[in-house]
mmCIF file of C-alpha atoms and ligand atoms in Angstrom:
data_model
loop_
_atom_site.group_PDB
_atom_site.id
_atom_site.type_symbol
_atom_site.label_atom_id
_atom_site.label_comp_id
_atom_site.label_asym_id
_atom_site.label_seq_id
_atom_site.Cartn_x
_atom_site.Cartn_y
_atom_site.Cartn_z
ATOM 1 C CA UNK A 1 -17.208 -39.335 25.325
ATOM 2 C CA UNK A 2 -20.878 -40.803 26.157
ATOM 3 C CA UNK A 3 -23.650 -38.568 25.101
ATOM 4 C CA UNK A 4 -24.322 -35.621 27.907
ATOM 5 C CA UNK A 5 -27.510 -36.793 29.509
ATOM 6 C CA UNK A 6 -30.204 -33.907 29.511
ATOM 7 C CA UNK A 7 -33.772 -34.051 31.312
ATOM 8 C CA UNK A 8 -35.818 -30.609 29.910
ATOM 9 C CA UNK A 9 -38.673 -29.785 32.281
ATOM 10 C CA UNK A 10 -41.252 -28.078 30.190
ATOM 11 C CA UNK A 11 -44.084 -27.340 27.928
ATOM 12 C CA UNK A 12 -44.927 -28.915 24.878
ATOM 13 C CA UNK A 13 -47.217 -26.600 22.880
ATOM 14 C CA UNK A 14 -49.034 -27.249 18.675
ATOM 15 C CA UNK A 15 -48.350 -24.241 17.052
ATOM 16 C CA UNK A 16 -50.505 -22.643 14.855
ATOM 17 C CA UNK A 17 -49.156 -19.966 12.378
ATOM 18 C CA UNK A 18 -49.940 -17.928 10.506
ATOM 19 C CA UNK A 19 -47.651 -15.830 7.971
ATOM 20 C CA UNK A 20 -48.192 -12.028 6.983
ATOM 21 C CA UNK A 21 -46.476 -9.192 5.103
ATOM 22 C CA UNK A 22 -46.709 -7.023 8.336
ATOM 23 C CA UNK A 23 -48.069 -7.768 11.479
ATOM 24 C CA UNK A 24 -52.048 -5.987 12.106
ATOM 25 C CA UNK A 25 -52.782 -2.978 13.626
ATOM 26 C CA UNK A 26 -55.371 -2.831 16.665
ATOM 27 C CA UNK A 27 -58.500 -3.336 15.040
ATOM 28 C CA UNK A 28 -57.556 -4.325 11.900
ATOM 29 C CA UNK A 29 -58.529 -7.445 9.646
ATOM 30 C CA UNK A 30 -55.431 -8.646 7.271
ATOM 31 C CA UNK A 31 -55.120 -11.431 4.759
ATOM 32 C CA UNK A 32 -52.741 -13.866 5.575
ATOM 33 C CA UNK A 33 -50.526 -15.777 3.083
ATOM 34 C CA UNK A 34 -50.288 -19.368 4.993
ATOM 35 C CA UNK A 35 -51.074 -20.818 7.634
ATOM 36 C CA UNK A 36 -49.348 -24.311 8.951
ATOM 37 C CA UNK A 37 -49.981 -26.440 12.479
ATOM 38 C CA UNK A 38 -46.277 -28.035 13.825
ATOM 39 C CA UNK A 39 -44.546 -29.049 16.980
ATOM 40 C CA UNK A 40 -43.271 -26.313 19.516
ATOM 41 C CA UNK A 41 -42.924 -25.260 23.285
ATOM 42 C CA UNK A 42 -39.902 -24.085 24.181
ATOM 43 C CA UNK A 43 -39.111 -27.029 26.580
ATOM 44 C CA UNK A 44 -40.192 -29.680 23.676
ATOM 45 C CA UNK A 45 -38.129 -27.495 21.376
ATOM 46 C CA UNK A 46 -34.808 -27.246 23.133
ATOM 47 C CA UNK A 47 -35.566 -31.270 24.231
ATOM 48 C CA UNK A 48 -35.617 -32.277 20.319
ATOM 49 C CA UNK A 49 -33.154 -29.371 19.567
ATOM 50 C CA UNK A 50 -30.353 -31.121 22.311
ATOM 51 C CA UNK A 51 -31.238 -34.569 20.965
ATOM 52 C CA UNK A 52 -30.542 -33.667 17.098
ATOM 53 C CA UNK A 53 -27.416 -31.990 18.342
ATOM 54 C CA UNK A 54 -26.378 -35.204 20.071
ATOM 55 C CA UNK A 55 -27.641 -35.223 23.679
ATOM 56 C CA UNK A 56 -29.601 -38.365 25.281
ATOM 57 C CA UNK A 57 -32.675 -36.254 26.172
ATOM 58 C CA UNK A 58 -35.534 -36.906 28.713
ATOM 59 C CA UNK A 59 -38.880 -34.835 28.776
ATOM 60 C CA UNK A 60 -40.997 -34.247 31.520
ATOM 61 C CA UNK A 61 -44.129 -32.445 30.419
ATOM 62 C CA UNK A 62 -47.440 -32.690 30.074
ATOM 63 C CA UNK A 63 -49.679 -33.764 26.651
ATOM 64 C CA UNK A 64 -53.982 -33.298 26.688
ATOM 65 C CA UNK A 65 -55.583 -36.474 25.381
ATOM 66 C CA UNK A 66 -56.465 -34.627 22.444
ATOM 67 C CA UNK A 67 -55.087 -35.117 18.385
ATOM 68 C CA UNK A 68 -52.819 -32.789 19.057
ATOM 69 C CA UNK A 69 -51.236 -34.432 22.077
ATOM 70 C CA UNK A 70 -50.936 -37.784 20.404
ATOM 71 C CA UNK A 71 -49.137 -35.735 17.397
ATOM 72 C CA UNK A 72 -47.313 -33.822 19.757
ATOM 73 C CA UNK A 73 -45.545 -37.184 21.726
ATOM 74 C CA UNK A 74 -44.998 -38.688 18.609
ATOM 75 C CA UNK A 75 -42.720 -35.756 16.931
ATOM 76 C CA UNK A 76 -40.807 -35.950 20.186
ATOM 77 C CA UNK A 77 -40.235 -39.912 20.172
ATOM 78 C CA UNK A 78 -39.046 -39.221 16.537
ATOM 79 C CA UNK A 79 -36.301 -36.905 17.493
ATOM 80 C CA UNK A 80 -35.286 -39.585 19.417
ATOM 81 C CA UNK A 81 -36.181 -37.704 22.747
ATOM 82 C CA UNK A 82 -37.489 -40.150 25.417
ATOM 83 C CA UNK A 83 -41.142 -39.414 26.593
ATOM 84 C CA UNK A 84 -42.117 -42.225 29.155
ATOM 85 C CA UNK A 85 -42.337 -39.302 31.676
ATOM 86 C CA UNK A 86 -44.409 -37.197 29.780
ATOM 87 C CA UNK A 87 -47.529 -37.516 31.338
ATOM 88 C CA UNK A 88 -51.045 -37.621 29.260
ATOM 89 C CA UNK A 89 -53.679 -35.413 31.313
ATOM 90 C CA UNK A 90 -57.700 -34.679 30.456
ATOM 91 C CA UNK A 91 -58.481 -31.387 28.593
ATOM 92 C CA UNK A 92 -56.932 -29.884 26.017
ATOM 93 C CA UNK A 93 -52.744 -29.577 25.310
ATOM 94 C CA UNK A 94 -50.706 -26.299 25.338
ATOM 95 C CA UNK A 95 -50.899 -24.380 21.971
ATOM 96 C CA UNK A 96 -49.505 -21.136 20.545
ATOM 97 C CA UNK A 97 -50.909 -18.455 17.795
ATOM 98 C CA UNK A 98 -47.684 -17.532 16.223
ATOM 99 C CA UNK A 99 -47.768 -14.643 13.477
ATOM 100 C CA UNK A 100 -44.504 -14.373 11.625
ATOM 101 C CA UNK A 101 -44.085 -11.544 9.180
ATOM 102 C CA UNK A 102 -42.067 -10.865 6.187
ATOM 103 C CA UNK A 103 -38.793 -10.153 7.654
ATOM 104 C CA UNK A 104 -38.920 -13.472 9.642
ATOM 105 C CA UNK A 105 -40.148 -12.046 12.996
ATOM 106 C CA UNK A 106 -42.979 -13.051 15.199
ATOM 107 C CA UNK A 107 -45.306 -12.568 17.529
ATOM 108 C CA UNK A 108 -46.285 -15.392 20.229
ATOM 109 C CA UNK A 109 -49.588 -16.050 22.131
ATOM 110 C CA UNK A 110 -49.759 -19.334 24.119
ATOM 111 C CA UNK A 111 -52.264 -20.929 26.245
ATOM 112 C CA UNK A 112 -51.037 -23.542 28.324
ATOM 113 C CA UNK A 113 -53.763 -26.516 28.311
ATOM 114 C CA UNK A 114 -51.849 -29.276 29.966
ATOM 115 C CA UNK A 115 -48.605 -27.458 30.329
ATOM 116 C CA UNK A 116 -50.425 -25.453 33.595
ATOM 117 C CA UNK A 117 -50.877 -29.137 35.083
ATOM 118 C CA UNK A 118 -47.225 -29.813 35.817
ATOM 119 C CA UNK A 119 -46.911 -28.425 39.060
ATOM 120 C CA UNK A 120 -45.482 -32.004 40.839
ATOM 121 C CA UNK A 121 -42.572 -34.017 40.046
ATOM 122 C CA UNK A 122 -43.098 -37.460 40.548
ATOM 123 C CA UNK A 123 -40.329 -39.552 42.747
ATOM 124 C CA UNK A 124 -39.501 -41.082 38.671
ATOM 125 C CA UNK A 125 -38.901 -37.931 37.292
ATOM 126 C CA UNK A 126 -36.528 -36.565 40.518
ATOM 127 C CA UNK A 127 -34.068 -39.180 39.757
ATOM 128 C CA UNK A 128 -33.763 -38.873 36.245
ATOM 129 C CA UNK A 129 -33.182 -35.450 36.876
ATOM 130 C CA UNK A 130 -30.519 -36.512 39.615
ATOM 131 C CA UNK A 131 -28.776 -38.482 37.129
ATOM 132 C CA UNK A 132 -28.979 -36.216 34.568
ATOM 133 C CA UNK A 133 -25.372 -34.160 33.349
ATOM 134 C CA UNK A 134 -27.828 -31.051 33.012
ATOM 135 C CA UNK A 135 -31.758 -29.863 33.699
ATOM 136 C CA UNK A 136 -33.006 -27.535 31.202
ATOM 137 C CA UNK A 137 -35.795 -25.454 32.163
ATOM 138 C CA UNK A 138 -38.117 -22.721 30.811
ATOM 139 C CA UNK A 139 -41.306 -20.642 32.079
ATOM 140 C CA UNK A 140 -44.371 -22.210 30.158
ATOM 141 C CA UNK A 141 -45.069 -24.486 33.262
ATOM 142 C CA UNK A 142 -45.806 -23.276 36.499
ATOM 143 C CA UNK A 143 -42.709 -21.535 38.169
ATOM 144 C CA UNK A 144 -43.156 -24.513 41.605
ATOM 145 C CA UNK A 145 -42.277 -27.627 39.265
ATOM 146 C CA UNK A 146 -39.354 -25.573 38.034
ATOM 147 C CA UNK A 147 -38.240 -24.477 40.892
ATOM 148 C CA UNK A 148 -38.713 -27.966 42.301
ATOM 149 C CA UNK A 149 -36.515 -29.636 39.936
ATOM 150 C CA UNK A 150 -33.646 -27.083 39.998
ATOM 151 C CA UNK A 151 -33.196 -27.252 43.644
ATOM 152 C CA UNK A 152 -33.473 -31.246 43.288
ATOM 153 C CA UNK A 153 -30.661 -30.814 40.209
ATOM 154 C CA UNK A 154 -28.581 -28.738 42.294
ATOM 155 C CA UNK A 155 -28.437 -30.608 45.407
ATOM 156 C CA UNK A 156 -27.556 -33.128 42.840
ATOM 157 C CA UNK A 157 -24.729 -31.828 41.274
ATOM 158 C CA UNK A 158 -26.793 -31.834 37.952
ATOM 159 C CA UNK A 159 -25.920 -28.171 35.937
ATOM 160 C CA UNK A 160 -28.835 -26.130 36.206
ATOM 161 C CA UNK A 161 -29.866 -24.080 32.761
ATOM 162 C CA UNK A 162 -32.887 -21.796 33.195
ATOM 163 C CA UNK A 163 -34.307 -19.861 29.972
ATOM 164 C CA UNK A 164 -36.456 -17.458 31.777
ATOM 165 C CA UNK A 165 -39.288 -17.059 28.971
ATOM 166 C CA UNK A 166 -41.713 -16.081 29.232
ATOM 167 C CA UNK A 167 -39.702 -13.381 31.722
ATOM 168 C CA UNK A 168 -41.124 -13.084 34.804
ATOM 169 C CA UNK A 169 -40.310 -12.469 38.463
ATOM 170 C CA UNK A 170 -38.161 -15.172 39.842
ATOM 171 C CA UNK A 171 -38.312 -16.815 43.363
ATOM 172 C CA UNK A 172 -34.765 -16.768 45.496
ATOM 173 C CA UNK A 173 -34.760 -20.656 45.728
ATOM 174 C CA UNK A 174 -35.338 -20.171 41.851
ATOM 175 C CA UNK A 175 -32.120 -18.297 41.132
ATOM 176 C CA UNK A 176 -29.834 -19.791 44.057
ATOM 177 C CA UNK A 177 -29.967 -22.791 42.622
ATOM 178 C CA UNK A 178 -29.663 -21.649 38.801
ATOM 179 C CA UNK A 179 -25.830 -22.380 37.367
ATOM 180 C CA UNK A 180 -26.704 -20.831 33.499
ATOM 181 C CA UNK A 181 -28.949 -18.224 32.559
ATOM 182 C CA UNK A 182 -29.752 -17.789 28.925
ATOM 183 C CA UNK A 183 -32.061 -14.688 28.256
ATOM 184 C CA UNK A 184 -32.369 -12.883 25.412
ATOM 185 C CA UNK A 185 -32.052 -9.391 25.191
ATOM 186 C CA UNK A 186 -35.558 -8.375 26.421
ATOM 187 C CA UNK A 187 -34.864 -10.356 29.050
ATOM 188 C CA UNK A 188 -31.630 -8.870 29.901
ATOM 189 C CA UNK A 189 -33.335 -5.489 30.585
ATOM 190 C CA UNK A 190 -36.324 -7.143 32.724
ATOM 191 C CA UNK A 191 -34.509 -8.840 34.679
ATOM 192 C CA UNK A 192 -31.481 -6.642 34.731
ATOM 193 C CA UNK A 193 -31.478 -7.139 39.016
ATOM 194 C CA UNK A 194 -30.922 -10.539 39.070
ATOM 195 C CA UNK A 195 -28.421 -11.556 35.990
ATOM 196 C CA UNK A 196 -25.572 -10.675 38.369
ATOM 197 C CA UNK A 197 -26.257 -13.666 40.690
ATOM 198 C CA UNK A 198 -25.833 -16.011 38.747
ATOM 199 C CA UNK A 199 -22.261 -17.791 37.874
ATOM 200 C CA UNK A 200 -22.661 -18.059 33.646
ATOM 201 C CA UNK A 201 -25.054 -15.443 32.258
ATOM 202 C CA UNK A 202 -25.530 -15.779 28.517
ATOM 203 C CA UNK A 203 -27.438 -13.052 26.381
ATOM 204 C CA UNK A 204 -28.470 -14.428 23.019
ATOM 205 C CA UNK A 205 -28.649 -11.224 20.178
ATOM 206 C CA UNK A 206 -29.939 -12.159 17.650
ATOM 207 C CA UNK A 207 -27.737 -11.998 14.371
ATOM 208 C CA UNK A 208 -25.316 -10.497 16.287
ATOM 209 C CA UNK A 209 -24.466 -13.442 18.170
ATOM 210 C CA UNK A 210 -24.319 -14.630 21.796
ATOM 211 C CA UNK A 211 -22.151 -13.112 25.106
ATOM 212 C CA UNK A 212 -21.035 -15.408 27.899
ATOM 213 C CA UNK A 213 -20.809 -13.752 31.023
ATOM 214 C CA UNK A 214 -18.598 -16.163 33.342
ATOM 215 C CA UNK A 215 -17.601 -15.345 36.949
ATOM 216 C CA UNK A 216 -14.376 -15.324 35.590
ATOM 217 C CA UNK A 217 -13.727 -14.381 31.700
ATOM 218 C CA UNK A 218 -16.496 -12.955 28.950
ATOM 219 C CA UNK A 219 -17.290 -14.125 25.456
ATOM 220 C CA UNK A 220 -18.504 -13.586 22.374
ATOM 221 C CA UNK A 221 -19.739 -15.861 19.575
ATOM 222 C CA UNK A 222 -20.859 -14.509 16.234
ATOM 223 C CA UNK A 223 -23.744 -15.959 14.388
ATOM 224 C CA UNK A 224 -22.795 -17.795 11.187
ATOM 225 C CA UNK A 225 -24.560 -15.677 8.421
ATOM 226 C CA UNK A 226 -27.910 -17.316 6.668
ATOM 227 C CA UNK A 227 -30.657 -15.699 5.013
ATOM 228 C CA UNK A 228 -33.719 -16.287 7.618
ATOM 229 C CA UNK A 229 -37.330 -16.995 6.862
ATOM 230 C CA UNK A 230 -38.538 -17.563 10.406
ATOM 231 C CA UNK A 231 -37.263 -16.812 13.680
ATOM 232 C CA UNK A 232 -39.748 -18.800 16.252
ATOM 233 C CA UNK A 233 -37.323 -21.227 17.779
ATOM 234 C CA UNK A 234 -33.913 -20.331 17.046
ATOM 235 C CA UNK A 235 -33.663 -19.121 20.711
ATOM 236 C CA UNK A 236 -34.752 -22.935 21.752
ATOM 237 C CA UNK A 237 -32.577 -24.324 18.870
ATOM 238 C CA UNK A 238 -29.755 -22.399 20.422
ATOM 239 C CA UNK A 239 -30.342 -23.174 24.011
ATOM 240 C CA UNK A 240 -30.750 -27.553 23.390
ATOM 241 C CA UNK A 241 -27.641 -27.522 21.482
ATOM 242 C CA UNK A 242 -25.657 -25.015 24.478
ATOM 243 C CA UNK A 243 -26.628 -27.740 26.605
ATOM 244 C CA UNK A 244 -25.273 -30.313 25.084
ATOM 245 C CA UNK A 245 -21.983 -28.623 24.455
ATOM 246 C CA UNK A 246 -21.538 -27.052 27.421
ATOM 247 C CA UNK A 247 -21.111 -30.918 28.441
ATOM 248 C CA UNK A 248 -18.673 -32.174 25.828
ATOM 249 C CA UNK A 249 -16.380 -29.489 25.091
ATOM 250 C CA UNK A 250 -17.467 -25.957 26.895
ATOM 251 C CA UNK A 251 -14.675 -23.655 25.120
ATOM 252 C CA UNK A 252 -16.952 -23.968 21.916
ATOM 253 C CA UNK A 253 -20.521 -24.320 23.664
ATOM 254 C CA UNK A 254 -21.197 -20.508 22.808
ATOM 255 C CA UNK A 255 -20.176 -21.020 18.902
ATOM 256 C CA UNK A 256 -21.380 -24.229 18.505
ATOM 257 C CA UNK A 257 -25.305 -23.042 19.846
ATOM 258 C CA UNK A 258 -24.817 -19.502 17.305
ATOM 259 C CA UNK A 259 -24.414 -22.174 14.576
ATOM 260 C CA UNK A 260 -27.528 -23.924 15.757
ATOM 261 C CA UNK A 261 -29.543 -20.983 16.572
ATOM 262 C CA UNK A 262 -28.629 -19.074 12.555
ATOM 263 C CA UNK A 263 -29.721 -22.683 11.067
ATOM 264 C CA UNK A 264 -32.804 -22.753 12.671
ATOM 265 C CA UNK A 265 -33.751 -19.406 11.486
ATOM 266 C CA UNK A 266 -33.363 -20.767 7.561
ATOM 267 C CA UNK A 267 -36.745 -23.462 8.296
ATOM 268 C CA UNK A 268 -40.231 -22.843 8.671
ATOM 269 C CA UNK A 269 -41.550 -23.935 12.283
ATOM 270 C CA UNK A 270 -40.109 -24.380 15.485
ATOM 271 C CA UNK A 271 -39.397 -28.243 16.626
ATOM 272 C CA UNK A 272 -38.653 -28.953 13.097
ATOM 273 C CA UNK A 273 -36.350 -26.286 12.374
ATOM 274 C CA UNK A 274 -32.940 -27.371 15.108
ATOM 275 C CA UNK A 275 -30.329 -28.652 13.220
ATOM 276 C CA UNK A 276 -28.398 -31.692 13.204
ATOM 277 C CA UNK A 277 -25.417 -32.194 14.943
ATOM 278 C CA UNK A 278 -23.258 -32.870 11.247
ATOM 279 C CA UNK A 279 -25.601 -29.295 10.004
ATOM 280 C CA UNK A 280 -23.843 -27.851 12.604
ATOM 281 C CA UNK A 281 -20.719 -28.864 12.459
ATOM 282 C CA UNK A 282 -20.810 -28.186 8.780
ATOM 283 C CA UNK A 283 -21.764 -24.504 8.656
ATOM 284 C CA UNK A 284 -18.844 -23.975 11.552
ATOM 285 C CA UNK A 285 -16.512 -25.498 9.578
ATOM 286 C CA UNK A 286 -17.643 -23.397 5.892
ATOM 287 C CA UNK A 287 -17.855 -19.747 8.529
ATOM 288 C CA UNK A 288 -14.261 -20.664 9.738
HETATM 289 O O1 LIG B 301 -39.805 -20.311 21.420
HETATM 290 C C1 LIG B 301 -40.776 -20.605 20.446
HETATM 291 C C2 LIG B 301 -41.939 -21.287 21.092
HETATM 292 O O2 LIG B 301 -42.597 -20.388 21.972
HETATM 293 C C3 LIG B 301 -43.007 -21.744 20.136
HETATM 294 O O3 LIG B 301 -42.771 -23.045 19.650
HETATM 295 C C4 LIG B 301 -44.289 -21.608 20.954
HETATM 296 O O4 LIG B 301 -44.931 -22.809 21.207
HETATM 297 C C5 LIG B 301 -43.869 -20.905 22.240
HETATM 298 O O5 LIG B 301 -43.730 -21.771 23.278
#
């Protein structure tokens, strides 16, 4: 079978963090023990994360014309993801203060620099999304583009994914037209009165795996067990590869994405940290 054809509208963000013991009180000044700059956004992460997991991947986003945009576009082309619709705007690009501590959590602060700019779709990027197999979308751009391009997908017969992160209230025409929600479970609870509309709900937890809500059946998928040194991504990591499967072979797509997401969780950094398609494979095969 061809490669499943994915178009991820979303933010592309330089991450900047910084590792601890323990995360700081209010108030309080704390030595950190590294710091290191790297790709991430959770649309440019689940766009490289579906590419390494074998999905032809479009990105429509927005880069500043700043270092970090140029460095930003290029880690993208190198995962093979194609950015001639990723437009280059004036100011600065997205970025996000990321604290992980010593048990591989993290805290997240972004500011969205160029991401806020994509509030249009161009006539270019509507029919790539129309000829898409699915459009993966997040919350790090302004809720109209996304909005925008799911109804466009859906009218389209192009499988609508929403990750609802950041969580936050979500327009009718928003969720009508959504096929796949992925939330985690924070986002479960907050938007607990709206997960019922929608035909394939799936609830990421953590190390203890992934549900699949269907219309019709529910599923669960353990994760593969891995000893993790930082979470920030594995959510994305799981979501680009679920998109891809859910093309190719959907019986597996919940499995197949807890394999991703555990891998991720054993690399430093975000972008950098999805797996391979073989990586995955591999660890499904060896947790068999
Ligand atoms: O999901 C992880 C991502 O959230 C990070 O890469 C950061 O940029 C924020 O968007």
């Amino acid at each position: 079978m061809s490669e499943p054809r994915i178009v991820v509208v979303g933010s592309v963000n330089m991450d900047l963090t910084t590792s601890v013991y323990r995360f700081p009180v209010p108030g309080e000044t704390l030595l950190g023990t590294s710091f290191a700059t790297s790709a991430g956004g959770k649309g440019s992460n689940q766009a490289i994360a579906a590419a390494k997991a074998g999905g032809d991947v479009i990105f429509i986003g927005a880069v500043g014309d700043d270092g970090f945009g140029r460095e930003l576009r290029q880690t993208l082309n190198a995962a093979g993801v194609d950015t001639t619709l990723l437009r280059t705007v004036n100011g600065p690009s997205g970025v996000a203060a990321i604290t992980v501590d010593a048990h591989a959590e993290n805290n997240i602060i972004v500011v969205a620099g160029a991401n806020g700019s994509v509030t249009e779709l161009t006539d270019i990027d509507l029919d790539a999304i129309a000829n898409a197999d699915v459009l993966l979308c997040q919350l790090e751009i302004p809720i109209a583009a996304v909005t925008a391009a799911a109804q466009h997908a859906r009218s389209n017969d192009t499988t609508v994914i929403l990750n609802p992160s950041p969580a936050q209230g979500l327009p009718n025409k928003l969720i009508d037209a959504v096929d796949i929600l992925i939330v985690n479970q924070t986002e479960a609870d907050q938007l607990s009165s709206i997960t019922d509309r929608v035909e394939h709900l799936v609830t990421t937890l953590g190390a203890g795996g992934a549900d699949l809500r269907s219309r019709d059946c529910a599923v669960h998928a353990d994760s593969p067990k891995v000893t993790p040194v930082d979470t920030t991504g594995a959510g994305d990591a799981f979501t680009g590869a679920f998109a891809v499967e859910w093309i190719l072979d959907r019986t597996r797509a919940l499995h197949f994405a807890c394999a991703a997401g555990s891998l991720a969780t054993t690399v430093h950094g975000a972008a950098a940290s999805s797996p391979t398609r073989n990586a995955i494979e591999a660890l499904l095969e060896s947790s068999a």
